[in-house]
Coordinates of C-alpha atoms in Angstrom, one line a residue:
Chain A
X1 CA 13.4 2.8 20.9
X2 CA 13.8 -0.8 22.1
X3 CA 13.6 -3.7 19.6
X4 CA 10.6 -5.6 20.8
X5 CA 7.3 -6.5 19.3
X6 CA 4.0 -4.7 18.6
X7 CA 0.5 -6.3 18.6
X8 CA -1.7 -5.2 15.7
X9 CA -5.4 -5.2 16.0
X10 CA -6.9 -5.4 12.5
X11 CA -10.0 -3.2 12.0
X12 CA -10.9 -3.7 8.3
X13 CA -13.6 -6.3 8.6
X14 CA -15.5 -4.3 11.2
X15 CA -14.6 -0.6 11.7
X16 CA -13.4 -0.6 8.0
X17 CA -16.3 -2.1 6.2
X18 CA -18.8 -0.5 8.6
X19 CA -17.9 2.9 7.3
X20 CA -17.8 1.9 3.6
X21 CA -20.7 3.0 1.5
X22 CA -20.9 -0.4 -0.3
X23 CA -22.6 -3.4 1.3
X24 CA -20.2 -6.3 1.2
X25 CA -21.3 -9.9 0.9
X26 CA -20.8 -12.4 3.8
X27 CA -18.5 -14.4 1.5
X28 CA -16.2 -11.5 0.8
X29 CA -16.0 -10.6 4.5
X30 CA -15.1 -14.2 5.3
X31 CA -12.4 -14.2 2.6
X32 CA -11.0 -10.9 3.8
X33 CA -10.7 -12.2 7.4
X34 CA -9.1 -15.5 6.2
X35 CA -6.6 -13.6 4.1
X36 CA -5.7 -11.2 7.0
X37 CA -5.2 -14.2 9.3
X38 CA -2.9 -15.9 6.7
X39 CA -0.8 -12.7 6.4
X40 CA 0.1 -13.2 10.1
X41 CA -2.3 -10.9 11.9
X42 CA -3.3 -12.5 15.2
X43 CA -6.1 -10.2 16.3
X44 CA -8.9 -9.4 13.9
X45 CA -12.1 -7.6 14.8
X46 CA -14.3 -9.6 12.6
X47 CA -17.9 -8.6 13.3
X48 CA -20.3 -6.3 15.2
X49 CA -23.4 -7.3 17.1
X50 CA -24.8 -3.8 17.0
X51 CA -28.5 -3.6 15.9
X52 CA -28.7 -4.0 12.1
X53 CA -31.2 -1.1 12.3
X54 CA -28.3 1.2 13.0
X55 CA -25.5 -0.6 11.1
X56 CA -26.9 -2.7 8.3
X57 CA -23.4 -3.3 7.0
X58 CA -22.8 -5.6 10.0
X59 CA -26.1 -7.6 10.1
X60 CA -24.4 -10.8 9.1
X61 CA -22.0 -10.9 12.1
X62 CA -23.0 -14.4 13.2
X63 CA -22.7 -15.8 9.7
X64 CA -19.3 -14.3 9.3
X65 CA -17.9 -15.6 12.6
X66 CA -19.4 -19.0 12.0
X67 CA -18.2 -19.1 8.4
X68 CA -14.5 -18.4 8.8
X69 CA -12.0 -21.2 8.7
X70 CA -10.3 -20.6 12.0
X71 CA -6.5 -20.3 12.5
X72 CA -5.7 -21.5 16.0
X73 CA -3.3 -18.6 16.8
X74 CA -5.8 -15.9 15.8
X75 CA -8.2 -14.2 18.1
X76 CA -11.4 -13.2 16.3
X77 CA -13.1 -10.3 18.0
X78 CA -16.6 -8.8 17.9
X79 CA -18.1 -5.5 18.9
X80 CA -20.9 -6.0 21.5
X81 CA -22.8 -3.0 22.7
X82 CA -24.9 -4.9 25.2
X83 CA -25.7 -8.2 26.9
X84 CA -27.8 -9.3 23.9
X85 CA -24.9 -8.6 21.6
X86 CA -22.5 -10.5 23.8
X87 CA -24.8 -13.5 23.9
X88 CA -25.0 -13.5 20.1
X89 CA -21.2 -13.2 19.9
X90 CA -20.6 -16.0 22.3
X91 CA -22.9 -18.3 20.3
X92 CA -21.0 -17.4 17.2
X93 CA -17.7 -18.2 18.9
X94 CA -16.0 -14.8 19.3
X95 CA -12.7 -15.1 21.0
X96 CA -12.8 -11.5 22.3
X97 CA -15.5 -8.9 22.6
X98 CA -15.4 -5.1 22.7
X99 CA -17.6 -2.4 24.3
X100 CA -17.5 1.2 23.3
X101 CA -18.1 4.5 24.9
X102 CA -16.6 8.0 24.5
X103 CA -14.7 10.6 26.4
X104 CA -17.1 13.4 25.5
X105 CA -20.7 13.5 26.7
X106 CA -22.1 15.0 23.5
X107 CA -20.5 12.4 21.2
X108 CA -21.6 9.6 23.5
X109 CA -25.1 10.9 23.4
X110 CA -25.1 11.2 19.6
X111 CA -23.4 7.9 19.0
X112 CA -25.0 5.5 21.4
X113 CA -27.9 7.6 22.8
X114 CA -26.7 7.5 26.4
X115 CA -24.6 9.4 28.8
X116 CA -21.1 8.1 29.5
X117 CA -22.2 7.0 33.0
X118 CA -25.3 5.1 31.5
X119 CA -23.1 3.5 28.9
X120 CA -20.8 2.2 31.7
X121 CA -23.8 0.9 33.7
X122 CA -24.9 -1.1 30.6
X123 CA -21.4 -2.7 30.4
X124 CA -21.5 -4.1 33.9
X125 CA -23.6 -7.2 33.3
X126 CA -21.9 -7.7 30.0
X127 CA -18.5 -7.7 31.6
X128 CA -19.8 -10.1 34.3
X129 CA -20.9 -12.6 31.7
X130 CA -17.8 -12.2 29.6
X131 CA -15.6 -12.9 32.7
X132 CA -17.7 -15.9 33.5
X133 CA -17.2 -17.1 29.9
X134 CA -13.5 -16.3 30.1
X135 CA -13.7 -14.0 27.1
X136 CA -11.4 -10.9 27.2
X137 CA -13.1 -7.6 26.8
X138 CA -11.7 -4.6 25.1
X139 CA -13.0 -1.1 25.8
X140 CA -13.1 1.6 23.1
X141 CA -12.9 5.2 24.1
X142 CA -14.0 7.4 21.2
X143 CA -13.1 11.1 20.9
X144 CA -10.0 10.7 23.0
X145 CA -8.6 13.9 21.5
X146 CA -11.4 15.9 19.9
X147 CA -15.2 15.8 19.8
X148 CA -17.2 17.0 16.7
X149 CA -19.6 18.8 19.1
X150 CA -17.4 19.9 22.0
X151 CA -14.0 20.5 20.4
X152 CA -10.8 19.5 22.3
X153 CA -11.4 16.8 25.0
X154 CA -9.2 17.1 28.1
X155 CA -6.7 14.3 28.9
X156 CA -8.3 14.1 32.3
X157 CA -11.7 13.3 30.9
X158 CA -10.1 10.5 28.8
X159 CA -8.2 9.2 31.8
X160 CA -11.4 9.1 33.8
X161 CA -13.4 7.0 31.3
X162 CA -10.4 4.7 30.7
X163 CA -10.0 4.1 34.4
X164 CA -13.8 3.4 34.8
X165 CA -13.6 0.8 31.9
X166 CA -10.5 -0.7 33.4
X167 CA -12.1 -0.9 36.9
X168 CA -15.2 -2.5 35.3
X169 CA -13.0 -5.3 34.1
X170 CA -11.9 -4.4 30.6
X171 CA -8.6 -6.1 29.8
X172 CA -7.5 -3.5 27.3
X173 CA -8.5 0.1 26.5
X174 CA -8.3 1.4 22.9
X175 CA -8.0 5.1 22.7
X176 CA -9.6 6.5 19.5
X177 CA -8.8 9.7 17.7
X178 CA -12.2 9.5 16.1
X179 CA -11.8 12.7 14.0
X180 CA -8.2 12.1 13.1
X181 CA -7.4 15.7 14.2
X182 CA -4.7 14.8 16.7
X183 CA -1.0 15.7 16.5
X184 CA 1.8 14.1 18.5
X185 CA 2.1 16.5 21.5
X186 CA -1.6 16.1 22.3
X187 CA -1.3 12.3 21.9
X188 CA 1.6 12.4 24.4
X189 CA -0.4 14.5 26.9
X190 CA -3.4 12.2 26.6
X191 CA -1.3 9.1 27.0
X192 CA 0.5 10.6 30.0
X193 CA -2.8 11.2 31.7
X194 CA -4.4 7.9 30.9
X195 CA -1.3 5.9 31.8
X196 CA -1.6 7.2 35.4
X197 CA -4.8 5.2 35.6
X198 CA -4.3 2.2 33.3
X199 CA -1.0 0.5 32.8
X200 CA 0.6 1.4 29.4
X201 CA 0.7 -2.3 28.5
X202 CA -3.1 -2.4 28.6
X203 CA -3.5 0.6 26.3
X204 CA -4.0 0.6 22.6
X205 CA -4.1 3.5 20.2
X206 CA -6.6 3.8 17.3
X207 CA -5.7 6.7 15.0
X208 CA -7.7 7.8 12.0
X209 CA -5.7 9.3 9.2
X210 CA -8.2 12.0 8.2
X211 CA -5.6 14.8 8.4
X212 CA -2.6 12.6 7.5
X213 CA -1.2 12.6 11.1
X214 CA -1.8 9.0 12.1
X215 CA 1.7 7.6 11.5
X216 CA 3.4 10.6 13.2
X217 CA 1.0 10.0 16.1
X218 CA 1.9 6.3 16.1
X219 CA 5.6 7.1 16.3
X220 CA 5.0 9.5 19.2
X221 CA 2.9 6.8 21.0
X222 CA 5.6 4.2 20.5
X223 CA 8.1 6.6 22.1
X224 CA 5.7 6.7 25.1
X225 CA 5.7 2.9 25.3
X226 CA 2.5 2.0 23.5
X227 CA 2.7 -1.5 21.9
X228 CA -0.9 -2.3 20.8
X229 CA -2.0 -0.5 17.7
X230 CA -5.3 -0.6 15.7
X231 CA -5.3 -0.2 12.0
X232 CA -7.2 -1.3 8.8
X233 CA -5.8 -2.9 5.7
X234 CA -5.9 -0.6 2.6
X235 CA -7.0 2.1 5.1
X236 CA -10.6 0.7 4.8
X237 CA -13.2 2.9 6.4
X238 CA -14.1 6.5 5.8
X239 CA -14.7 9.4 8.0
X240 CA -18.4 10.2 8.6
X241 CA -17.5 13.7 9.6
X242 CA -15.5 14.6 6.4
X243 CA -17.0 12.8 3.4
X244 CA -14.3 12.0 0.8
X245 CA -11.5 12.2 3.4
X246 CA -9.3 9.4 4.5
X247 CA -10.4 7.0 7.2
X248 CA -8.4 4.5 9.2
X249 CA -4.6 4.2 9.3
X250 CA -3.6 1.6 6.7
X251 CA -2.1 -1.5 8.3
X252 CA 0.4 -1.8 5.4
X253 CA 1.9 1.7 6.1
X254 CA 2.0 0.9 9.9
X255 CA 3.8 -2.4 9.3
X256 CA 6.3 -0.7 7.1
X257 CA 7.0 1.9 9.8
X258 CA 7.3 -0.8 12.5
X259 CA 9.6 -3.0 10.4
X260 CA 11.8 0.1 9.8
X261 CA 12.0 0.7 13.5
X262 CA 13.0 -2.9 14.1
X263 CA 9.7 -3.7 15.9
X264 CA 8.4 -7.2 15.2
X265 CA 4.8 -7.6 14.1
X266 CA 4.8 -11.2 12.8
X267 CA 3.0 -10.0 9.7
X268 CA 4.1 -10.6 6.1
X269 CA 4.0 -7.2 4.4
X270 CA 3.9 -8.6 0.9
X271 CA 0.9 -10.8 1.8
X272 CA -0.9 -7.8 3.5
X273 CA -0.3 -5.6 0.4
X274 CA -1.9 -8.3 -1.8
X275 CA -4.9 -8.5 0.5
X276 CA -5.2 -4.7 0.6
X277 CA -5.2 -4.6 -3.2
X278 CA -7.7 -7.4 -3.5
X279 CA -10.3 -5.8 -1.1
X280 CA -9.8 -2.4 -2.8
X281 CA -10.7 -4.0 -6.1
X282 CA -13.7 -5.8 -4.5
X283 CA -15.0 -2.5 -3.2
X284 CA -14.2 -0.6 -6.4
X285 CA -12.3 1.8 -4.1
X286 CA -8.9 3.6 -4.3
X287 CA -6.3 1.8 -2.1
X288 CA -5.9 3.9 1.0
X289 CA -2.4 2.5 1.7
X290 CA 0.6 4.4 0.2
X291 CA 2.7 1.2 0.6
X292 CA -0.1 -0.6 -1.2
X293 CA 0.2 1.8 -4.1
X294 CA 4.0 1.9 -4.2
X295 CA 4.8 -1.8 -3.5
X296 CA 6.6 -3.3 -6.5
X297 CA 6.6 -7.0 -5.9
Chain B
X1 CA 9.9 20.0 21.8
X2 CA 10.6 23.8 22.0
X3 CA 8.0 26.2 20.7
X4 CA 9.9 28.0 18.0
X5 CA 9.5 28.4 14.2
X6 CA 10.1 26.2 11.2
X7 CA 11.0 27.5 7.7
X8 CA 9.1 25.8 4.9
X9 CA 10.6 25.5 1.4
X10 CA 7.8 25.1 -1.1
X11 CA 8.6 22.6 -3.9
X12 CA 5.3 22.5 -5.9
X13 CA 6.2 24.9 -8.7
X14 CA 9.5 23.1 -9.4
X15 CA 9.9 19.6 -7.9
X16 CA 6.2 19.2 -7.9
X17 CA 5.3 20.2 -11.5
X18 CA 8.5 18.7 -12.9
X19 CA 7.2 15.3 -11.9
X20 CA 3.6 15.7 -13.1
X21 CA 2.7 14.2 -16.4
X22 CA 0.8 17.2 -17.6
X23 CA 2.6 20.2 -19.1
X24 CA 1.4 23.3 -17.2
X25 CA 1.2 26.7 -18.8
X26 CA 3.4 29.6 -17.7
X27 CA 0.3 31.5 -16.6
X28 CA -0.8 28.7 -14.3
X29 CA 2.7 28.4 -12.8
X30 CA 2.8 32.1 -12.1
X31 CA -0.6 32.0 -10.5
X32 CA 0.5 29.0 -8.4
X33 CA 3.6 30.8 -7.1
X34 CA 1.7 34.0 -6.4
X35 CA -1.0 32.1 -4.5
X36 CA 1.6 30.3 -2.5
X37 CA 3.3 33.6 -1.6
X38 CA 0.0 35.1 -0.5
X39 CA -0.6 32.1 1.8
X40 CA 2.5 33.1 3.8
X41 CA 5.2 30.9 2.4
X42 CA 8.5 32.8 2.3
X43 CA 10.7 30.4 0.3
X44 CA 9.4 29.1 -3.0
X45 CA 11.4 27.1 -5.5
X46 CA 9.9 28.7 -8.6
X47 CA 11.9 27.4 -11.6
X48 CA 14.5 25.2 -12.9
X49 CA 17.3 26.0 -15.4
X50 CA 18.0 22.5 -16.3
X51 CA 18.2 21.8 -20.1
X52 CA 14.7 21.7 -21.5
X53 CA 15.9 18.7 -23.5
X54 CA 15.8 16.7 -20.2
X55 CA 13.0 18.5 -18.4
X56 CA 10.6 20.0 -20.9
X57 CA 8.1 20.9 -18.0
X58 CA 10.6 23.5 -16.9
X59 CA 11.5 25.2 -20.2
X60 CA 9.8 28.4 -19.3
X61 CA 11.8 29.2 -16.1
X62 CA 12.8 32.6 -17.2
X63 CA 9.3 33.6 -18.2
X64 CA 8.0 32.3 -14.9
X65 CA 10.5 34.2 -12.7
X66 CA 10.1 37.4 -14.7
X67 CA 6.3 37.1 -14.8
X68 CA 5.5 36.8 -11.1
X69 CA 4.3 39.8 -9.1
X70 CA 6.9 39.7 -6.3
X71 CA 6.3 39.9 -2.6
X72 CA 9.2 41.6 -0.8
X73 CA 9.4 39.1 2.0
X74 CA 9.5 36.1 -0.3
X75 CA 12.6 34.4 -1.7
X76 CA 12.0 32.9 -5.2
X77 CA 14.5 30.1 -5.9
X78 CA 15.7 28.3 -9.0
X79 CA 17.4 25.0 -9.6
X80 CA 20.7 25.6 -11.5
X81 CA 22.8 22.6 -12.5
X82 CA 25.7 24.6 -14.0
X83 CA 27.2 28.1 -14.6
X84 CA 25.0 28.6 -17.7
X85 CA 21.9 27.9 -15.6
X86 CA 23.0 30.2 -12.9
X87 CA 23.5 33.0 -15.3
X88 CA 20.0 32.6 -16.7
X89 CA 18.6 32.5 -13.2
X90 CA 20.4 35.7 -12.3
X91 CA 19.1 37.4 -15.4
X92 CA 15.6 36.3 -14.4
X93 CA 16.1 37.6 -10.9
X94 CA 16.2 34.4 -8.7
X95 CA 16.8 35.3 -5.1
X96 CA 18.4 31.9 -4.3
X97 CA 19.7 29.1 -6.4
X98 CA 20.2 25.4 -5.9
X99 CA 22.6 22.7 -7.1
X100 CA 22.0 19.0 -6.8
X101 CA 24.0 15.9 -6.5
X102 CA 23.5 12.6 -4.7
X103 CA 24.9 10.4 -2.0
X104 CA 25.1 7.3 -4.1
X105 CA 27.4 7.1 -7.2
X106 CA 25.0 5.1 -9.4
X107 CA 22.1 7.5 -8.8
X108 CA 24.3 10.5 -9.5
X109 CA 25.5 8.8 -12.7
X110 CA 22.0 8.0 -13.9
X111 CA 20.5 11.3 -12.8
X112 CA 23.1 13.8 -13.9
X113 CA 25.5 11.7 -16.0
X114 CA 28.5 12.4 -13.7
X115 CA 30.3 11.0 -10.7
X116 CA 29.7 12.7 -7.4
X117 CA 33.2 14.2 -7.5
X118 CA 32.6 15.6 -11.1
X119 CA 29.3 17.1 -10.0
X120 CA 31.0 18.9 -7.2
X121 CA 33.8 20.1 -9.5
X122 CA 31.1 21.6 -11.8
X123 CA 29.6 23.5 -8.8
X124 CA 32.8 25.3 -7.9
X125 CA 32.6 28.1 -10.5
X126 CA 28.9 28.4 -10.0
X127 CA 29.3 28.9 -6.3
X128 CA 32.0 31.5 -6.9
X129 CA 29.7 33.5 -9.2
X130 CA 26.8 33.1 -6.8
X131 CA 28.9 34.4 -3.9
X132 CA 30.0 37.3 -6.0
X133 CA 26.4 38.1 -6.8
X134 CA 25.5 37.6 -3.1
X135 CA 22.9 34.9 -3.9
X136 CA 22.5 32.1 -1.4
X137 CA 23.0 28.6 -2.7
X138 CA 21.2 25.5 -1.5
X139 CA 22.7 22.1 -2.1
X140 CA 20.5 19.1 -2.7
X141 CA 21.7 15.6 -1.7
X142 CA 19.5 13.0 -3.3
X143 CA 19.3 9.4 -2.2
X144 CA 20.2 10.3 1.4
X145 CA 18.7 7.1 2.6
X146 CA 18.2 4.6 -0.2
X147 CA 19.3 4.4 -3.9
X148 CA 17.2 2.6 -6.5
X149 CA 20.4 1.0 -7.8
X150 CA 22.5 0.4 -4.7
X151 CA 19.9 0.0 -1.9
X152 CA 20.7 1.5 1.5
X153 CA 23.1 4.4 1.5
X154 CA 25.4 4.7 4.5
X155 CA 25.0 7.8 6.7
X156 CA 28.8 8.3 6.3
X157 CA 28.4 8.6 2.5
X158 CA 25.7 11.2 3.0
X159 CA 27.7 13.1 5.6
X160 CA 30.7 13.2 3.2
X161 CA 28.7 14.8 0.3
X162 CA 27.0 17.2 2.6
X163 CA 30.3 18.3 4.0
X164 CA 31.8 18.7 0.5
X165 CA 28.8 20.9 -0.5
X166 CA 29.1 22.9 2.7
X167 CA 32.8 23.4 2.2
X168 CA 32.3 24.5 -1.4
X169 CA 30.1 27.3 0.0
X170 CA 26.5 26.0 0.0
X171 CA 24.6 27.9 2.7
X172 CA 22.1 25.1 3.3
X173 CA 22.0 21.4 2.5
X174 CA 18.7 19.7 1.8
X175 CA 18.8 15.9 2.4
X176 CA 16.4 14.1 0.2
X177 CA 14.7 10.7 0.8
X178 CA 14.3 10.4 -3.0
X179 CA 12.5 7.0 -2.9
X180 CA 10.4 7.8 0.2
X181 CA 11.5 4.5 1.7
X182 CA 13.0 5.9 4.9
X183 CA 11.7 5.4 8.4
X184 CA 12.5 7.4 11.5
X185 CA 15.4 5.5 13.0
X186 CA 17.3 5.7 9.8
X187 CA 16.5 9.4 9.4
X188 CA 17.9 9.9 12.9
X189 CA 21.1 7.9 12.1
X190 CA 21.6 9.9 8.9
X191 CA 21.0 13.3 10.6
X192 CA 23.3 12.3 13.4
X193 CA 26.1 11.6 10.9
X194 CA 25.5 14.7 8.7
X195 CA 25.2 17.1 11.7
X196 CA 28.8 16.1 12.7
X197 CA 29.9 17.8 9.4
X198 CA 27.3 20.6 8.8
X199 CA 25.5 22.5 11.6
X200 CA 21.9 21.3 12.1
X201 CA 20.7 24.9 11.5
X202 CA 22.0 24.6 7.9
X203 CA 20.3 21.3 7.2
X204 CA 16.9 20.8 5.6
X205 CA 15.0 17.6 5.1
X206 CA 13.1 16.7 1.9
X207 CA 10.9 13.6 2.4
X208 CA 8.9 11.9 -0.3
X209 CA 5.7 10.3 0.9
X210 CA 5.8 7.2 -1.4
X211 CA 5.5 4.8 1.5
X212 CA 3.4 7.1 3.7
X213 CA 6.3 7.7 6.1
X214 CA 7.1 11.4 5.4
X215 CA 5.3 13.0 8.4
X216 CA 6.6 10.4 10.9
X217 CA 10.1 11.1 9.5
X218 CA 9.5 14.9 9.8
X219 CA 8.5 14.4 13.5
X220 CA 11.7 12.4 14.1
X221 CA 13.8 15.1 12.3
X222 CA 12.2 17.9 14.4
X223 CA 13.1 16.0 17.5
X224 CA 16.7 16.0 16.3
X225 CA 16.6 19.8 15.8
X226 CA 15.8 20.2 12.1
X227 CA 13.9 23.4 11.4
X228 CA 13.9 23.7 7.6
X229 CA 11.6 21.4 5.8
X230 CA 10.8 20.9 2.1
X231 CA 7.2 20.1 1.0
X232 CA 4.8 20.5 -1.9
X233 CA 1.3 21.9 -1.9
X234 CA -1.3 19.2 -2.6
X235 CA 1.6 16.7 -2.5
X236 CA 2.3 17.7 -6.1
X237 CA 4.9 15.6 -7.8
X238 CA 4.9 11.8 -8.5
X239 CA 7.5 9.2 -7.9
X240 CA 9.3 8.2 -11.1
X241 CA 10.3 4.9 -9.5
X242 CA 6.8 3.8 -8.5
X243 CA 4.2 5.0 -11.0
X244 CA 0.8 5.7 -9.4
X245 CA 2.4 6.1 -6.0
X246 CA 2.4 9.3 -3.9
X247 CA 5.1 11.9 -4.4
X248 CA 6.1 14.8 -2.2
X249 CA 5.0 15.4 1.3
X250 CA 2.0 17.7 1.1
X251 CA 2.6 21.2 2.6
X252 CA -0.9 21.3 4.1
X253 CA -0.4 18.1 6.1
X254 CA 3.0 19.4 7.3
X255 CA 1.7 22.8 8.4
X256 CA -1.1 21.0 10.2
X257 CA 1.5 18.9 12.1
X258 CA 3.7 21.9 12.9
X259 CA 0.7 24.0 14.1
X260 CA -0.3 21.1 16.3
X261 CA 3.2 21.0 17.8
X262 CA 3.1 24.7 18.5
X263 CA 5.8 25.4 15.9
X264 CA 5.3 28.6 13.9
X265 CA 5.3 28.6 10.1
X266 CA 3.7 32.0 9.2
X267 CA 1.5 30.2 6.8
X268 CA -2.3 30.4 6.6
X269 CA -3.5 26.8 6.4
X270 CA -6.9 27.8 5.1
X271 CA -5.3 29.7 2.2
X272 CA -2.9 26.9 1.5
X273 CA -5.8 24.4 1.3
X274 CA -7.6 26.6 -1.2
X275 CA -4.4 26.8 -3.4
X276 CA -3.9 23.0 -3.1
X277 CA -7.5 22.4 -4.3
X278 CA -7.2 25.0 -7.1
X279 CA -4.0 23.5 -8.5
X280 CA -5.3 19.9 -8.2
X281 CA -8.3 21.0 -10.3
X282 CA -6.1 22.7 -12.8
X283 CA -4.1 19.4 -13.2
X284 CA -7.1 17.2 -13.1
X285 CA -5.4 15.3 -10.4
X286 CA -6.5 13.9 -7.0
X287 CA -5.5 16.2 -4.2
X288 CA -2.5 14.5 -2.5
X289 CA -3.1 16.3 0.8
X290 CA -5.3 14.6 3.4
X291 CA -5.8 17.9 5.1
X292 CA -6.9 19.3 1.7
X293 CA -9.5 16.5 1.4
X294 CA -10.8 16.8 4.9
X295 CA -10.8 20.6 5.4
X296 CA -14.3 21.8 6.0
X297 CA -14.1 25.5 5.6

């Protein structure tokens, strides 16, 4: 594996806290984001402009984005399901926005109450305004391996949605193993199909660790050439489909792997471990990072 | 990766319980071993004939081995540090025995109070009697990647000890990442060196999951041709060097990976998950298997 660098996209303030039972104050969210930036992370998904009716945990997105003390080298992102969300994110000064759809129809319908085609139609005006505002847009593809309603999702279906998002103007596509059920061979097959449609350099992987496979999947994805990886400090975030189970891949465990492989991340692992411990204490939650539990310093 | 089979060597009754704080009754140990055998595991390290002065958790080795209802296809193993231990294991009807040394001098000295060379000298009469009794002998090499006293251990040092054990007559060498600090590139380099001295088919890997890297390391080892893997149901066993941290790789998470890769194990994952949950309850311990936490059935 070549010795180059990997870009980490930190999910804890958004995908992480969104799936925690506890409501977290705006002040804690701001402190979490500032700590993550200080540890060397350069891309942080900081807020979501989804309707607070659906995701009350994220109702203070604007206050969070406006409240953080910004680091110039850090890109603060926001999830924006529609034009209204994008406008709110732009007012709040998001550096990047993200849209989300799925590779399976049933999941898309359950998750955002629209078909995949309708979800893409909705993104078109959003992408137009984002381009005009010179804001990069990330596209999330959920259920890139398995769907809770349909079972295994074909690599061809994932490739099609990824291509559509890319053609609509998304700068990067994040492929999500929403259920955390994937294993390396399936990850490889899926990446093989998707990379026929979207250059590997524009692809990110987003693995949940529900079945403990996330880091093995990361390793397989790295071997395929993936260099953008989503993760969440302290493994923040649960799995709505398996209560009590693990959620996101912990950023600490990922950074430990990447350092071991000689891949640069720009992140201070010691600082990250401290932040993971701090937020776990704030949430009264077990630290979901094994590095966080074992780290001696 | 070719679709063949992997042999699992189950560590929970010995390496697992040995490192748990709670003393477990002989009856529970016997039930654990019987449940593991029923789930399809064919190699179970069931007892240790180390002095009870050092490892009180294992003082009932003879009672355990004599007490289990045997399955004909299962090999019940025992750890035997010396000739006296081997004799006791033979009386108790162990199908396989194991000796242990280390790849770093300081660890060997701290762990068994002998130099590596002295430890090997002690094994010679043991191996002679085991051969005479037609009992296969496994050799454990601890600190195959890092030593708590010396830091990184060179692949050459590991290869030398593995070769010596093999030449002494060990049928199989299990390479232990005792601290759980390893990452895939280092595993590959170590396996590359060792497999120059001992055929890959005679090598096993024994990864601790202290830093969450075990399954990624397994995947890398499988790519190198390893087909014998040690693990422990429910991730039983702690890490004496990092209290509160994770211990052994959980067998459930390993079987999930192998099934996903199309590698046969002969194990019923559903049955294994039930056993992992049962023993975690018995120990009043959090289930260390993510599959065990997430499994729905």
